[in-house]
PDB file of C-alpha atoms in Angstrom:
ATOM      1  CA  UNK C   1      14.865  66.030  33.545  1.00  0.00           C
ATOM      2  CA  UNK C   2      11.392  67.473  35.303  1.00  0.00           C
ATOM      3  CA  UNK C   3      11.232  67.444  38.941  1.00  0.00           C
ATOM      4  CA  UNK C   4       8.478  64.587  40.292  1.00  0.00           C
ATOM      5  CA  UNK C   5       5.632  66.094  41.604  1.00  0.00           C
ATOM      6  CA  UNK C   6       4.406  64.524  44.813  1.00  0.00           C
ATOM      7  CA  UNK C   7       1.337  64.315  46.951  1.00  0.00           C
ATOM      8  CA  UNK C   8       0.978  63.043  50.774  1.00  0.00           C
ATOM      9  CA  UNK C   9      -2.210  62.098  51.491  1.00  0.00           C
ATOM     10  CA  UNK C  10      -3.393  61.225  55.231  1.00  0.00           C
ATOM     11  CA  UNK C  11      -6.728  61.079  57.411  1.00  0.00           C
ATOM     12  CA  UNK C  12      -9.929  60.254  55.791  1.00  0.00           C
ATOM     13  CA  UNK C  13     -12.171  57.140  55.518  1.00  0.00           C
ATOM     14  CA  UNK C  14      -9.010  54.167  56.024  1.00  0.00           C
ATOM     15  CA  UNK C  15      -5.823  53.900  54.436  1.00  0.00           C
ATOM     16  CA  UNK C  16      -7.043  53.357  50.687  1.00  0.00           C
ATOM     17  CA  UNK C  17      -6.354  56.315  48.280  1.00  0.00           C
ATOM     18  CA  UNK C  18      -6.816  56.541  44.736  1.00  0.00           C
ATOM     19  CA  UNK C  19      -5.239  59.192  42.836  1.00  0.00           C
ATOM     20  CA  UNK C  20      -5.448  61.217  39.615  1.00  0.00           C
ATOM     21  CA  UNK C  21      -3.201  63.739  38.298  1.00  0.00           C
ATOM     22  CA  UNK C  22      -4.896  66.841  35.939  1.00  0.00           C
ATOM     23  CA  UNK C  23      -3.301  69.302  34.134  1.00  0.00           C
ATOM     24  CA  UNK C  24      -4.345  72.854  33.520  1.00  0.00           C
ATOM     25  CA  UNK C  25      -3.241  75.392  30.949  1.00  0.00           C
ATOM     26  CA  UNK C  26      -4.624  78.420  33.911  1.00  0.00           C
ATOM     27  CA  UNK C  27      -3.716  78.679  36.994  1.00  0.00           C
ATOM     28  CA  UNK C  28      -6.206  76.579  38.651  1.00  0.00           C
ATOM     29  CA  UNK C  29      -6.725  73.297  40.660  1.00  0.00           C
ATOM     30  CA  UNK C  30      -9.928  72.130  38.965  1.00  0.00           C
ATOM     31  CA  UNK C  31     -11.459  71.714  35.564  1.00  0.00           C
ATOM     32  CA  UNK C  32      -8.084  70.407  33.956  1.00  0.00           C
ATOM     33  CA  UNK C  33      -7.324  67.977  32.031  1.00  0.00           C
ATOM     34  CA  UNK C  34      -7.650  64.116  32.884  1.00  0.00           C
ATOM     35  CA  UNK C  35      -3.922  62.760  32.363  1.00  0.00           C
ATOM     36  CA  UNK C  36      -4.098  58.880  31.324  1.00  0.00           C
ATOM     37  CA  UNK C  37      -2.614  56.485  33.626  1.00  0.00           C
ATOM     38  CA  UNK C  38      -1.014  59.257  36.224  1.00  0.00           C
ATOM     39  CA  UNK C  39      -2.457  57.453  38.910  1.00  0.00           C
ATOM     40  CA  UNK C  40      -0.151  57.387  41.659  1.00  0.00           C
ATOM     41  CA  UNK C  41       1.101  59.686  44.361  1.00  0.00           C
ATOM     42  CA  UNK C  42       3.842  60.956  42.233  1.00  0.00           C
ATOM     43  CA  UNK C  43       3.717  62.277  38.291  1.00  0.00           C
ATOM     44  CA  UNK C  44       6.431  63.292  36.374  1.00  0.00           C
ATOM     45  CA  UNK C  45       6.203  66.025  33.792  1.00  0.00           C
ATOM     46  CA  UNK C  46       6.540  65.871  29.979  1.00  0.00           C
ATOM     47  CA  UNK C  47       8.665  67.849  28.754  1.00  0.00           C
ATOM     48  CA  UNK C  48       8.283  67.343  25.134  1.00  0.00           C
ATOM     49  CA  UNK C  49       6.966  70.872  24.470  1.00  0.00           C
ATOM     50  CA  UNK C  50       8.271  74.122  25.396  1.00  0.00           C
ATOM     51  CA  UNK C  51       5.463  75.950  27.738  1.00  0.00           C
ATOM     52  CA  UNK C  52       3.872  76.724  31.370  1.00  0.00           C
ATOM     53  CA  UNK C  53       1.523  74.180  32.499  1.00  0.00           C
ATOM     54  CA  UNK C  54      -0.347  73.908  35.756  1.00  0.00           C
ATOM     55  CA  UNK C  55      -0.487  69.972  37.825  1.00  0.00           C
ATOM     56  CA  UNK C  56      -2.811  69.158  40.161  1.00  0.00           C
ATOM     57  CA  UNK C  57      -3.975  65.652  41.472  1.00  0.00           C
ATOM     58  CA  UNK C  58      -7.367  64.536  43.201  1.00  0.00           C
ATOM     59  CA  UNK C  59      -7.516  61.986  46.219  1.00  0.00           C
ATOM     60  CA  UNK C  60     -10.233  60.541  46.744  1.00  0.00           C
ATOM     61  CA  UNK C  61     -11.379  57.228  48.939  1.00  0.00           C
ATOM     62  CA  UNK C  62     -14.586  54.822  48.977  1.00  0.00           C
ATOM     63  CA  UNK C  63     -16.660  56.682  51.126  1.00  0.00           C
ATOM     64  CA  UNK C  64     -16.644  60.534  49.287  1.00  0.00           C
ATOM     65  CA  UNK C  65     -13.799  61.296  51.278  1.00  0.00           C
ATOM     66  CA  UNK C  66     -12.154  63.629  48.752  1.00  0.00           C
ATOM     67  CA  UNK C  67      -9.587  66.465  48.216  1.00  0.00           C
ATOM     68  CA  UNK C  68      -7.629  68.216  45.539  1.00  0.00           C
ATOM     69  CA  UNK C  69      -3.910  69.186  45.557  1.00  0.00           C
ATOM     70  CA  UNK C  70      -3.086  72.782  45.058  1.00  0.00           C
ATOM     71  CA  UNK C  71      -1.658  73.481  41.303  1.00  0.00           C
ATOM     72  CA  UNK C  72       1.917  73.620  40.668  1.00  0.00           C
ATOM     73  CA  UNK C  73       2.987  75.081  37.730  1.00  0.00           C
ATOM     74  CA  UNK C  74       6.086  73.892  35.879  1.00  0.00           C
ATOM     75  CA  UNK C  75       7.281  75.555  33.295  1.00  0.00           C
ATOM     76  CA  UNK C  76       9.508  74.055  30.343  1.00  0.00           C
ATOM     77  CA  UNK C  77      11.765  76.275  28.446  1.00  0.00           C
ATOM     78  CA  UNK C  78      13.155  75.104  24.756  1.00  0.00           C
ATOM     79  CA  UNK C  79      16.951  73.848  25.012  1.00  0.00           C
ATOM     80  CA  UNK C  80      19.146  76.556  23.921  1.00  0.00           C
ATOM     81  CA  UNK C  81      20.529  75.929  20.108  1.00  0.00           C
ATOM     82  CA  UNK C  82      22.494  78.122  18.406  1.00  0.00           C
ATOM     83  CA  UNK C  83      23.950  77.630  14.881  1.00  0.00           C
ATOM     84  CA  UNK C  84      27.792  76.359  14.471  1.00  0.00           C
ATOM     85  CA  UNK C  85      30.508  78.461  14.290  1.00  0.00           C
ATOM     86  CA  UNK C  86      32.646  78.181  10.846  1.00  0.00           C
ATOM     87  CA  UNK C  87      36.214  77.521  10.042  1.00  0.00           C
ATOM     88  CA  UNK C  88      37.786  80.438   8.268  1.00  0.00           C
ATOM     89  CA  UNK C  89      41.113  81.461   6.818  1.00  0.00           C
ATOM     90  CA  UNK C  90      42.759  84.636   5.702  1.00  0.00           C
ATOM     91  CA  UNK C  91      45.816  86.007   4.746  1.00  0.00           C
ATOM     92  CA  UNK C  92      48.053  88.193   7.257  1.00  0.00           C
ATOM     93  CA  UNK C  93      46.236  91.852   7.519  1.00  0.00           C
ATOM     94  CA  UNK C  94      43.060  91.005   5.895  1.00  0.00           C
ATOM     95  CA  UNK C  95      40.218  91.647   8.147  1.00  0.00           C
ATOM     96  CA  UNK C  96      38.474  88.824   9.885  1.00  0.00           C
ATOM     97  CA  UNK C  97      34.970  87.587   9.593  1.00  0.00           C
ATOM     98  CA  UNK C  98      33.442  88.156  13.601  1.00  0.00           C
ATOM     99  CA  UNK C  99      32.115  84.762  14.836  1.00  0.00           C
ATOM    100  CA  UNK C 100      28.821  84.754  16.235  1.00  0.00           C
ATOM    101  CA  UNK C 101      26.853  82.962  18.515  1.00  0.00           C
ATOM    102  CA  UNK C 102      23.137  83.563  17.348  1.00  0.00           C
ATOM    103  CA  UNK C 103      21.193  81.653  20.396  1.00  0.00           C
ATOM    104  CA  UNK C 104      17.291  80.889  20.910  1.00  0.00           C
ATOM    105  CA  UNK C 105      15.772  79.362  23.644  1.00  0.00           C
ATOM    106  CA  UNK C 106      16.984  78.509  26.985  1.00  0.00           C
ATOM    107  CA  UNK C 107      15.853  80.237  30.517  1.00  0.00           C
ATOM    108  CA  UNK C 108      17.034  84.039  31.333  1.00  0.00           C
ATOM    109  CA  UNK C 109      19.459  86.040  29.171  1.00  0.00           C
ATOM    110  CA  UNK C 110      22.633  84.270  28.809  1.00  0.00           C
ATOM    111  CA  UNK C 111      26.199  85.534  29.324  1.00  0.00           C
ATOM    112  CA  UNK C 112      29.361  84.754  26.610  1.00  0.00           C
ATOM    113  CA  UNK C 113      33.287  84.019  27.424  1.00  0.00           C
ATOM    114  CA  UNK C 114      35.298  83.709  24.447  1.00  0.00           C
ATOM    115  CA  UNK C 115      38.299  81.146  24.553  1.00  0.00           C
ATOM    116  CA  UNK C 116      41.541  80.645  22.259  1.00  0.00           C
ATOM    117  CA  UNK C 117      43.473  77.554  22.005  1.00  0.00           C
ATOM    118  CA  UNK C 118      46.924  75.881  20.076  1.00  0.00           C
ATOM    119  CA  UNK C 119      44.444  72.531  19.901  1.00  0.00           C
ATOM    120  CA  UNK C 120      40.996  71.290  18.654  1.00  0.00           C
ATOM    121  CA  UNK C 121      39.787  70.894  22.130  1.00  0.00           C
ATOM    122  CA  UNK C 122      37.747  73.260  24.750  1.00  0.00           C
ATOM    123  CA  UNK C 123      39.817  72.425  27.619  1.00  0.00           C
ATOM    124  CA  UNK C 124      42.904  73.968  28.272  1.00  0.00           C
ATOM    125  CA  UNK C 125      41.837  77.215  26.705  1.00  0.00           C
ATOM    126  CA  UNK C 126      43.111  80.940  27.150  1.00  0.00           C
ATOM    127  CA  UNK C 127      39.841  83.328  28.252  1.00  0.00           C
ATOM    128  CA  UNK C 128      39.575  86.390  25.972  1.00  0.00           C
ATOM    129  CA  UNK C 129      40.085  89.032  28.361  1.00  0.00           C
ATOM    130  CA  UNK C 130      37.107  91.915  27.894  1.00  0.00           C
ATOM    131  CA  UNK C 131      35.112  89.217  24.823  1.00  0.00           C
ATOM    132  CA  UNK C 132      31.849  88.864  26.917  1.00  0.00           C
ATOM    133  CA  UNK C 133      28.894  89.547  24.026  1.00  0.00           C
ATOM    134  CA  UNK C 134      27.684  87.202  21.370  1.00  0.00           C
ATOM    135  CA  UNK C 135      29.860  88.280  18.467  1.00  0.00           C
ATOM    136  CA  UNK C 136      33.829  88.029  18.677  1.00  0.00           C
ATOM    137  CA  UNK C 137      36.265  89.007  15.625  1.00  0.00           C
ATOM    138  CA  UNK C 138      39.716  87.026  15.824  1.00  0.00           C
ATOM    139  CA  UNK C 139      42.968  88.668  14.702  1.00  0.00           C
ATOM    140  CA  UNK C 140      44.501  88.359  11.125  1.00  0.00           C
ATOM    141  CA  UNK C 141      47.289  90.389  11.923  1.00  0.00           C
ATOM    142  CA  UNK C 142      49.999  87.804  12.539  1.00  0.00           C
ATOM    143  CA  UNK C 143      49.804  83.938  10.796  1.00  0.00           C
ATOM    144  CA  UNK C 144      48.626  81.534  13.071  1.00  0.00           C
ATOM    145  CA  UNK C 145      46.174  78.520  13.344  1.00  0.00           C
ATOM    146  CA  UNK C 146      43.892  79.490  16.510  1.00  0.00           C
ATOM    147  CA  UNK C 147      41.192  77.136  17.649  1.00  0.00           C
ATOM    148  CA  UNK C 148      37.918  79.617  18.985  1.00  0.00           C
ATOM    149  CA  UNK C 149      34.671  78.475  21.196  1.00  0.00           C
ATOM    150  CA  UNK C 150      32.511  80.318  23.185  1.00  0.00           C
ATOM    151  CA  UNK C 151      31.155  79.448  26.642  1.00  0.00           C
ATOM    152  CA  UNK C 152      27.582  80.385  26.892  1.00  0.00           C
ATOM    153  CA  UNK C 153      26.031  80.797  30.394  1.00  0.00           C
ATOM    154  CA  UNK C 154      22.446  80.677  31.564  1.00  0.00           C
ATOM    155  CA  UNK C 155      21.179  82.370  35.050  1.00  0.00           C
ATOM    156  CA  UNK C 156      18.620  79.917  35.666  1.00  0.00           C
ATOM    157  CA  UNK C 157      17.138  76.377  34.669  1.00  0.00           C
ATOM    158  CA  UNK C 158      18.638  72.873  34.002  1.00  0.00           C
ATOM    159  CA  UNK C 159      21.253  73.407  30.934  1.00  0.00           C
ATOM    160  CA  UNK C 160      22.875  76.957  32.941  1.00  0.00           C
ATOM    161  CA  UNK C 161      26.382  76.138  30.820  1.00  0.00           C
ATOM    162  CA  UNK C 162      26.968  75.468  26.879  1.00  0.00           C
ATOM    163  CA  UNK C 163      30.110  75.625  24.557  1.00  0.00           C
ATOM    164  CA  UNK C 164      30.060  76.639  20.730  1.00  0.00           C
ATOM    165  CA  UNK C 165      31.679  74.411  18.797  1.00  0.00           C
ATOM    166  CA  UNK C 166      35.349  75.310  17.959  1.00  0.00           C
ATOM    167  CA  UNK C 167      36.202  77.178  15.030  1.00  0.00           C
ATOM    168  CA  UNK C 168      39.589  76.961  13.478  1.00  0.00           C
ATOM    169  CA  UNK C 169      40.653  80.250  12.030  1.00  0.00           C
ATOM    170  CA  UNK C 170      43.998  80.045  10.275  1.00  0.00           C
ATOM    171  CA  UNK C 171      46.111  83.435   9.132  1.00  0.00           C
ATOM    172  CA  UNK C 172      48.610  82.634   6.000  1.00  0.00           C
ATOM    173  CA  UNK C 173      51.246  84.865   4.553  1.00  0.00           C
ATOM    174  CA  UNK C 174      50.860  86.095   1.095  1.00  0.00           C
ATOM    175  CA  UNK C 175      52.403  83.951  -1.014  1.00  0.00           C
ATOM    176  CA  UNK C 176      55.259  85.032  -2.782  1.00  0.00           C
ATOM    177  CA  UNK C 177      56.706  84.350  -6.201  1.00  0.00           C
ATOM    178  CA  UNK C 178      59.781  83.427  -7.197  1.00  0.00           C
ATOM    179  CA  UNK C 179      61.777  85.437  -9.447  1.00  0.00           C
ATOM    180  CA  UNK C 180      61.613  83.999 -13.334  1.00  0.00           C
ATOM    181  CA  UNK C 181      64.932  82.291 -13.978  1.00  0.00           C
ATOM    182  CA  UNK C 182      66.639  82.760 -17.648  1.00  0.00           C
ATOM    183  CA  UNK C 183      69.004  80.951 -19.321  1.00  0.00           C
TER     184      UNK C 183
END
């Protein structure tokens, strides 16, 4: 959700202001682009496209009483996406495949915690002690079902916290066979 952008006009000819909100792709208060029907005191940002942009808005009044807004530049940053982490199995010993969290976009570099749980569900979980990069490797070296997710952190913008899906990695014993039987 984009901040409003807002403009206080005062003094002049009267009380009668008519705005109009531009938008530049340099940083600069004039020569922007017209944007239809942003013609009140406030405008709200698209944010349909990831980029920088630079707002302003001209006041002016019947009379040639005019003035222009300084710019302010607003910046939108792609959501962070990441593809989703796959349920794996193995038997007892056999190494593991590492799950990894392969993310693009967002705002700043982010920072991983790993998690384990006994359920399907990313609350209630057991931080990895010392799992803080984008790639973690689960055991095989005992059987168990284990339920994995990563929390994903970002220093700055709107979306600063994301979880991974959860992977379920099950460990199985070999299986054994039973002894032919004659007779």
């Amino acid at each position: 959700t984009p901040i409003t952008l807002s403009v206080t006009a005062s003094g002049g000819i009267g009380a009668l202001y008519n705005y109009q909100w531009y938008s530049n792709t340099v940083t600069n208060n004039s020569g922007g682009t017209l944007i239809t029907g942003a013609t009140g005191h406030t405008y709200v940002p698209l944010t349909t496209s990831p980029g920088k942009l630079y707002y302003y808005c001209v006041v002016t009044q019947p009379g040639g009483c005019d003035a222009t807004s300084n710019y302010a530049e607003v910046e939108v940053v792609a959501a962070p996406t990441f593809p989703p982490l796959a349920n794996d199995f193995y038997c007892v010993g056999n190494p593991a495949n590492p799950l990894v969290v392969n993310v693009t976009g967002g705002s700043g570099t982010p920072t991983y915690k790993w998690y384990s749980n006994t359920t399907n569900n990313i609350t209630g979980g057991t931080v990895l002690v010392g799992e803080t990069t984008d790639t973690f490797t689960p055991p095989s070296a005992v059987t168990s079902t284990v339920y994995y997710y990563c929390e994903i952190t970002f220093p700055a913008g709107t979306c600063t916290k994301i979880y991974t899906n959860i992977a379920k990695i099950t460990v199985n014993d070999y299986p054994v066979i039973a002894p032919k039987q004659i007779g």
